[in-house]
């Protein structure tokens, strides 16, 4: 009887027989506050995510903070303990950039300098170059930035068209909107991929032309400077200015609380950057902001800013320096 040979490759369940799904693995470089927010969002959306840090201590700190944020959702938002465990199982920290090689999307979120509040452009370019050397040519490389121009970061790369900027608003977890910024080299295909990514993590988006400060920061710092001016003129108290914005305009946290969460050590250099770029005094940091900055009263991170906070980040009241 002749042997019957039938190809069965099409029925195989082995991984190698299937095409890799888009966003099957996400990479994050730098896991400070912004990075932790992005890692938590992507893992909560069911995506595998690996983040790179510079020490085991920072890896553990990031994992602890992400776990703590999820625990808050367990206590207050209806997340179950098993769901939290599942989310944490999709998160991996590493010291090695080579662990990003299977990622089809990596976003850079390196920390601000602790002293100056600035992000080093040359360092970020080095990060982009390392990612290009490791990642597949069609993998997307992004930055989470407001005043850094993505075209500048991409200018020395071979595959410039795969670079894009995404800005996540981190002042509050329910702010589910992202600014997507195409650079001079960014392809339409990459932009469409980022729209899909936003959908996967249940976020809306706006398309922004490449510019210093984007939409979010340019609006916010103008409002912050005006609020500081009113405070210095004794027109209203710190709490009442925030209350008016919260109750009257639906601004969830108020402008001063938002500045404390964002970090005054970051806000001041960003505002200097925008003032240098546009030459408009509305972006120049208020003397009140500079007073807090020089005193190292940076907000929530130091428990002193426009307001005072306890060790758990609970609001205590207006700060005496203000």
CSV table of C-alpha atoms in Angstrom, one decimal:
chain,number,residue,atom,x,y,z
A,1,UNK,CA,0.0,0.0,0.0
A,2,UNK,CA,1.5,3.4,-1.0
A,3,UNK,CA,2.5,5.7,1.8
A,4,UNK,CA,0.2,8.8,2.1
A,5,UNK,CA,2.1,12.0,2.8
A,6,UNK,CA,0.0,15.0,3.7
A,7,UNK,CA,1.5,18.4,4.6
A,8,UNK,CA,0.4,19.4,8.1
A,9,UNK,CA,2.4,22.6,8.5
A,10,UNK,CA,-0.7,24.8,8.1
A,11,UNK,CA,-2.3,23.0,11.1
A,12,UNK,CA,0.7,23.5,13.3
A,13,UNK,CA,0.3,25.3,16.6
A,14,UNK,CA,4.1,26.0,17.0
A,15,UNK,CA,5.0,29.6,17.5
A,16,UNK,CA,7.3,29.7,14.6
A,17,UNK,CA,4.5,28.9,12.2
A,18,UNK,CA,2.6,32.1,13.1
A,19,UNK,CA,3.3,35.7,12.3
A,20,UNK,CA,4.3,37.8,15.2
A,21,UNK,CA,1.4,40.0,16.3
A,22,UNK,CA,1.8,43.8,16.4
A,23,UNK,CA,2.6,45.1,19.9
A,24,UNK,CA,3.2,41.6,21.2
A,25,UNK,CA,6.0,43.1,23.3
A,26,UNK,CA,6.5,46.7,24.3
A,27,UNK,CA,9.8,48.2,25.6
A,28,UNK,CA,10.3,51.2,27.9
A,29,UNK,CA,13.7,52.8,28.5
A,30,UNK,CA,13.8,54.5,31.9
A,31,UNK,CA,11.2,53.7,34.5
A,32,UNK,CA,10.8,56.8,36.6
A,33,UNK,CA,7.3,58.2,37.2
A,34,UNK,CA,6.5,58.6,33.5
A,35,UNK,CA,7.9,55.2,32.6
A,36,UNK,CA,6.1,53.5,35.5
A,37,UNK,CA,2.8,55.1,34.2
A,38,UNK,CA,3.4,53.7,30.7
A,39,UNK,CA,4.5,50.3,31.9
A,40,UNK,CA,1.4,50.0,34.1
A,41,UNK,CA,-0.9,51.1,31.3
A,42,UNK,CA,0.5,48.7,28.7
A,43,UNK,CA,0.6,45.7,31.1
A,44,UNK,CA,-3.0,46.5,32.2
A,45,UNK,CA,-4.1,46.4,28.6
A,46,UNK,CA,-2.8,42.8,28.3
A,47,UNK,CA,0.5,43.6,26.6
A,48,UNK,CA,3.9,42.2,27.6
A,49,UNK,CA,6.3,44.9,28.6
A,50,UNK,CA,10.0,45.0,29.4
A,51,UNK,CA,11.7,48.1,30.9
A,52,UNK,CA,15.4,49.0,31.1
A,53,UNK,CA,16.9,50.7,34.2
A,54,UNK,CA,20.4,51.5,35.3
A,55,UNK,CA,20.5,49.5,38.5
A,56,UNK,CA,18.8,46.6,40.3
A,57,UNK,CA,17.7,49.0,43.0
A,58,UNK,CA,15.9,51.2,40.4
A,59,UNK,CA,14.3,48.1,38.9
A,60,UNK,CA,12.9,47.1,42.3
A,61,UNK,CA,11.8,50.6,43.1
A,62,UNK,CA,9.9,50.8,39.8
A,63,UNK,CA,8.2,47.4,40.4
A,64,UNK,CA,7.2,48.3,43.9
A,65,UNK,CA,5.7,51.6,42.8
A,66,UNK,CA,3.7,49.9,40.0
A,67,UNK,CA,2.5,47.3,42.4
A,68,UNK,CA,1.5,50.0,44.9
A,69,UNK,CA,-0.5,51.8,42.2
A,70,UNK,CA,-2.3,48.6,41.3
A,71,UNK,CA,-3.0,47.9,44.9
A,72,UNK,CA,-4.8,51.3,45.1
A,73,UNK,CA,-7.0,50.1,42.2
A,74,UNK,CA,-7.7,46.9,44.1
A,75,UNK,CA,-8.8,48.9,47.1
A,76,UNK,CA,-10.7,51.6,45.3
A,77,UNK,CA,-11.3,50.8,41.6
A,78,UNK,CA,-12.6,47.3,41.6
A,79,UNK,CA,-9.4,45.6,40.3
A,80,UNK,CA,-9.1,42.0,41.7
A,81,UNK,CA,-6.1,40.6,43.4
A,82,UNK,CA,-5.7,37.9,40.6
A,83,UNK,CA,-5.9,40.6,37.9
A,84,UNK,CA,-3.1,42.5,39.7
A,85,UNK,CA,-1.0,39.4,39.8
A,86,UNK,CA,-1.6,38.8,36.1
A,87,UNK,CA,-0.6,42.4,35.2
A,88,UNK,CA,2.6,42.2,37.2
A,89,UNK,CA,3.5,38.9,35.5
A,90,UNK,CA,3.6,40.7,32.2
A,91,UNK,CA,6.2,43.2,33.4
A,92,UNK,CA,9.9,42.5,33.3
A,93,UNK,CA,12.8,44.8,34.4
A,94,UNK,CA,16.3,44.5,33.0
A,95,UNK,CA,19.7,46.2,32.9
A,96,UNK,CA,20.4,44.9,29.4
A,97,UNK,CA,19.3,46.7,26.2
A,98,UNK,CA,19.5,43.4,24.3
A,99,UNK,CA,16.4,42.3,26.1
A,100,UNK,CA,14.5,44.8,24.0
A,101,UNK,CA,15.4,43.0,20.7
A,102,UNK,CA,12.0,41.3,20.3
A,103,UNK,CA,10.0,44.4,20.9
A,104,UNK,CA,8.2,46.0,18.0
A,105,UNK,CA,7.7,49.3,19.9
A,106,UNK,CA,10.0,51.0,22.4
A,107,UNK,CA,9.5,54.3,24.1
A,108,UNK,CA,12.2,56.3,25.8
A,109,UNK,CA,11.4,57.8,29.2
A,110,UNK,CA,14.8,58.6,30.7
A,111,UNK,CA,14.7,60.6,33.9
A,112,UNK,CA,15.2,64.3,34.3
A,113,UNK,CA,18.4,65.4,36.0
A,114,UNK,CA,17.8,65.6,39.7
A,115,UNK,CA,19.6,68.9,40.1
A,116,UNK,CA,18.7,70.8,36.9
A,117,UNK,CA,15.4,69.1,35.9
A,118,UNK,CA,16.7,68.9,32.4
A,119,UNK,CA,16.8,65.9,30.0
A,120,UNK,CA,20.1,65.5,28.2
A,121,UNK,CA,19.6,65.6,24.4
A,122,UNK,CA,22.9,63.8,23.7
A,123,UNK,CA,22.0,61.0,26.2
A,124,UNK,CA,18.7,60.6,24.6
A,125,UNK,CA,20.3,60.4,21.1
A,126,UNK,CA,22.6,57.7,22.5
A,127,UNK,CA,19.6,55.8,23.7
A,128,UNK,CA,18.0,56.0,20.3
A,129,UNK,CA,21.2,54.8,18.6
A,130,UNK,CA,21.4,51.8,21.0
A,131,UNK,CA,17.8,50.9,20.2
A,132,UNK,CA,18.4,51.1,16.4
A,133,UNK,CA,21.3,48.7,16.8
A,134,UNK,CA,19.2,46.2,18.6
A,135,UNK,CA,15.7,46.5,17.2
A,136,UNK,CA,14.3,45.2,13.9
A,137,UNK,CA,14.2,47.8,11.1
A,138,UNK,CA,10.4,48.0,11.3
A,139,UNK,CA,10.2,48.4,15.1
A,140,UNK,CA,8.9,51.8,16.2
A,141,UNK,CA,11.2,54.0,18.4
A,142,UNK,CA,9.4,56.8,20.3
A,143,UNK,CA,10.0,59.3,23.0
A,144,UNK,CA,7.7,60.6,25.7
A,145,UNK,CA,8.5,64.3,25.5
A,146,UNK,CA,7.0,67.8,25.3
A,147,UNK,CA,9.9,70.1,24.6
A,148,UNK,CA,12.3,67.7,22.8
A,149,UNK,CA,11.9,67.6,19.0
A,150,UNK,CA,11.7,64.1,17.7
A,151,UNK,CA,13.3,65.0,14.3
A,152,UNK,CA,16.4,66.0,16.2
A,153,UNK,CA,16.6,62.7,18.0
A,154,UNK,CA,16.0,60.8,14.8
A,155,UNK,CA,18.4,62.8,12.6
A,156,UNK,CA,21.5,60.5,13.1
A,157,UNK,CA,19.6,57.2,12.6
A,158,UNK,CA,19.5,55.1,9.5
A,159,UNK,CA,15.7,54.3,9.8
A,160,UNK,CA,14.5,57.8,10.7
A,161,UNK,CA,11.0,57.1,9.4
A,162,UNK,CA,10.2,54.8,12.3
A,163,UNK,CA,10.7,57.5,15.0
A,164,UNK,CA,7.8,59.3,16.6
A,165,UNK,CA,6.9,61.2,19.8
A,166,UNK,CA,4.1,60.2,22.2
A,167,UNK,CA,3.2,62.4,25.2
A,168,UNK,CA,1.3,60.7,28.0
A,169,UNK,CA,-0.4,63.0,30.5
A,170,UNK,CA,0.5,61.7,34.0
A,171,UNK,CA,-1.1,64.1,36.4
A,172,UNK,CA,-4.0,61.8,36.9
A,173,UNK,CA,-4.6,58.1,35.9
A,174,UNK,CA,-8.0,58.8,34.3
A,175,UNK,CA,-6.5,61.3,31.8
A,176,UNK,CA,-6.8,58.9,28.9
A,177,UNK,CA,-5.5,61.0,26.1
A,178,UNK,CA,-2.1,61.0,24.3
A,179,UNK,CA,-0.5,63.6,22.0
A,180,UNK,CA,1.0,61.9,18.9
A,181,UNK,CA,3.7,63.9,17.3
A,182,UNK,CA,5.0,63.2,13.8
A,183,UNK,CA,8.5,64.3,13.0
A,184,UNK,CA,9.9,65.4,9.7
A,185,UNK,CA,10.8,61.9,8.9
A,186,UNK,CA,8.0,59.9,10.5
A,187,UNK,CA,6.1,57.7,8.1
A,188,UNK,CA,2.3,57.5,7.8
A,189,UNK,CA,2.5,53.8,8.6
A,190,UNK,CA,4.2,54.5,11.9
A,191,UNK,CA,1.6,57.1,12.8
A,192,UNK,CA,-1.2,54.6,12.1
A,193,UNK,CA,0.5,52.1,14.3
A,194,UNK,CA,0.5,54.6,17.2
A,195,UNK,CA,-3.2,55.2,16.6
A,196,UNK,CA,-3.7,51.5,17.0
A,197,UNK,CA,-1.5,51.4,20.1
A,198,UNK,CA,-3.7,54.2,21.7
A,199,UNK,CA,-6.8,52.1,21.0
A,200,UNK,CA,-5.2,49.0,22.5
A,201,UNK,CA,-4.5,50.8,25.8
A,202,UNK,CA,-8.0,52.4,25.7
A,203,UNK,CA,-6.7,56.0,25.2
A,204,UNK,CA,-7.9,58.7,22.9
A,205,UNK,CA,-5.4,60.8,21.0
A,206,UNK,CA,-4.8,64.1,19.3
A,207,UNK,CA,-2.4,64.6,16.3
A,208,UNK,CA,0.1,67.4,17.0
A,209,UNK,CA,2.6,69.0,14.6
A,210,UNK,CA,6.1,68.9,15.8
A,211,UNK,CA,6.6,71.9,18.2
A,212,UNK,CA,8.2,72.8,21.5
A,213,UNK,CA,5.6,72.3,24.3
A,214,UNK,CA,3.0,70.6,22.1
A,215,UNK,CA,-0.6,71.5,23.1
A,216,UNK,CA,-0.7,70.4,26.7
A,217,UNK,CA,2.3,72.2,28.1
A,218,UNK,CA,1.8,75.4,26.2
A,219,UNK,CA,-1.7,75.8,27.7
A,220,UNK,CA,-0.7,74.6,31.2
A,221,UNK,CA,2.3,76.8,31.8
A,222,UNK,CA,0.4,79.9,30.6
A,223,UNK,CA,-2.4,79.1,33.0
A,224,UNK,CA,0.2,78.4,35.8
A,225,UNK,CA,2.0,81.7,35.4
A,226,UNK,CA,-1.2,83.6,35.4
A,227,UNK,CA,-2.4,81.8,38.6
A,228,UNK,CA,1.0,82.6,40.2
A,229,UNK,CA,0.6,86.2,39.3
A,230,UNK,CA,-2.9,86.4,40.9
A,231,UNK,CA,-1.5,84.7,44.0
A,232,UNK,CA,1.3,87.3,44.2
A,233,UNK,CA,-1.2,90.1,43.8
A,234,UNK,CA,-3.3,88.6,46.6
A,235,UNK,CA,-6.4,88.5,44.4
A,236,UNK,CA,-7.3,85.1,45.9
A,237,UNK,CA,-5.8,82.3,48.0
A,238,UNK,CA,-4.0,79.3,46.6
A,239,UNK,CA,-6.8,77.0,47.6
A,240,UNK,CA,-9.5,79.2,46.2
A,241,UNK,CA,-7.8,79.6,42.8
A,242,UNK,CA,-7.6,75.8,42.5
A,243,UNK,CA,-11.2,75.5,43.8
A,244,UNK,CA,-12.5,77.9,41.1
A,245,UNK,CA,-10.8,75.8,38.4
A,246,UNK,CA,-12.1,72.5,39.9
A,247,UNK,CA,-15.7,73.5,40.5
A,248,UNK,CA,-16.2,76.2,37.8
A,249,UNK,CA,-14.3,74.7,34.9
A,250,UNK,CA,-14.1,71.0,35.8
A,251,UNK,CA,-10.3,71.0,36.2
A,252,UNK,CA,-10.0,67.9,38.4
A,253,UNK,CA,-6.9,68.9,40.5
A,254,UNK,CA,-6.5,72.6,40.0
A,255,UNK,CA,-3.4,74.2,38.5
A,256,UNK,CA,-1.2,74.3,41.6
A,257,UNK,CA,-1.9,70.7,42.6
A,258,UNK,CA,-1.1,69.7,39.0
A,259,UNK,CA,2.2,71.6,39.1
A,260,UNK,CA,3.2,69.8,42.3
A,261,UNK,CA,2.4,66.4,40.7
A,262,UNK,CA,4.3,67.2,37.5
A,263,UNK,CA,7.3,68.4,39.5
A,264,UNK,CA,8.4,72.0,39.8
A,265,UNK,CA,12.0,70.9,39.2
A,266,UNK,CA,10.8,69.8,35.7
A,267,UNK,CA,8.4,72.6,35.0
A,268,UNK,CA,10.9,75.4,35.4
A,269,UNK,CA,13.5,74.1,32.9
A,270,UNK,CA,10.8,73.2,30.5
A,271,UNK,CA,9.4,76.8,30.7
A,272,UNK,CA,12.9,78.2,30.2
A,273,UNK,CA,13.3,76.0,27.1
A,274,UNK,CA,10.0,77.3,25.7
A,275,UNK,CA,10.9,80.9,26.5
A,276,UNK,CA,14.2,80.5,24.6
A,277,UNK,CA,12.3,78.9,21.7
A,278,UNK,CA,9.5,81.4,21.3
A,279,UNK,CA,10.8,84.5,23.1
A,280,UNK,CA,7.3,85.1,24.6
A,281,UNK,CA,7.3,86.1,28.3
A,282,UNK,CA,4.1,84.1,28.9
A,283,UNK,CA,6.4,81.1,29.0
A,284,UNK,CA,9.0,82.6,31.4
A,285,UNK,CA,8.7,81.0,34.9
A,286,UNK,CA,7.0,83.2,37.4
A,287,UNK,CA,9.1,84.5,40.3
A,288,UNK,CA,7.0,82.4,42.6
A,289,UNK,CA,7.9,79.3,40.7
A,290,UNK,CA,11.6,80.3,40.7
A,291,UNK,CA,11.4,80.8,44.5
A,292,UNK,CA,10.1,77.2,45.0
A,293,UNK,CA,12.6,75.8,42.5
A,294,UNK,CA,15.6,77.4,44.2
A,295,UNK,CA,14.4,76.2,47.6
A,296,UNK,CA,14.1,72.7,46.2
A,297,UNK,CA,10.4,72.6,47.1
A,298,UNK,CA,9.6,70.6,44.0
A,299,UNK,CA,6.1,69.4,44.9
A,300,UNK,CA,4.8,65.9,45.6
A,301,UNK,CA,8.3,64.3,45.2
A,302,UNK,CA,9.7,66.4,48.1
A,303,UNK,CA,6.4,66.7,50.0
A,304,UNK,CA,6.8,70.5,49.7
A,305,UNK,CA,5.7,72.7,46.8
A,306,UNK,CA,2.6,74.9,46.5
A,307,UNK,CA,1.1,72.5,49.0
A,308,UNK,CA,2.5,70.3,51.8
A,309,UNK,CA,2.1,66.5,51.7
A,310,UNK,CA,2.6,63.7,54.1
A,311,UNK,CA,4.7,60.6,53.5
A,312,UNK,CA,1.9,58.9,51.7
A,313,UNK,CA,1.3,61.8,49.4
A,314,UNK,CA,-1.8,63.0,51.2
A,315,UNK,CA,-2.5,66.7,50.9
A,316,UNK,CA,-2.0,68.6,54.2
A,317,UNK,CA,-2.5,72.2,53.1
A,318,UNK,CA,-0.9,75.2,51.5
A,319,UNK,CA,2.9,75.5,52.0
A,320,UNK,CA,4.2,78.4,54.1
A,321,UNK,CA,6.8,79.5,51.5
A,322,UNK,CA,3.9,80.2,49.1
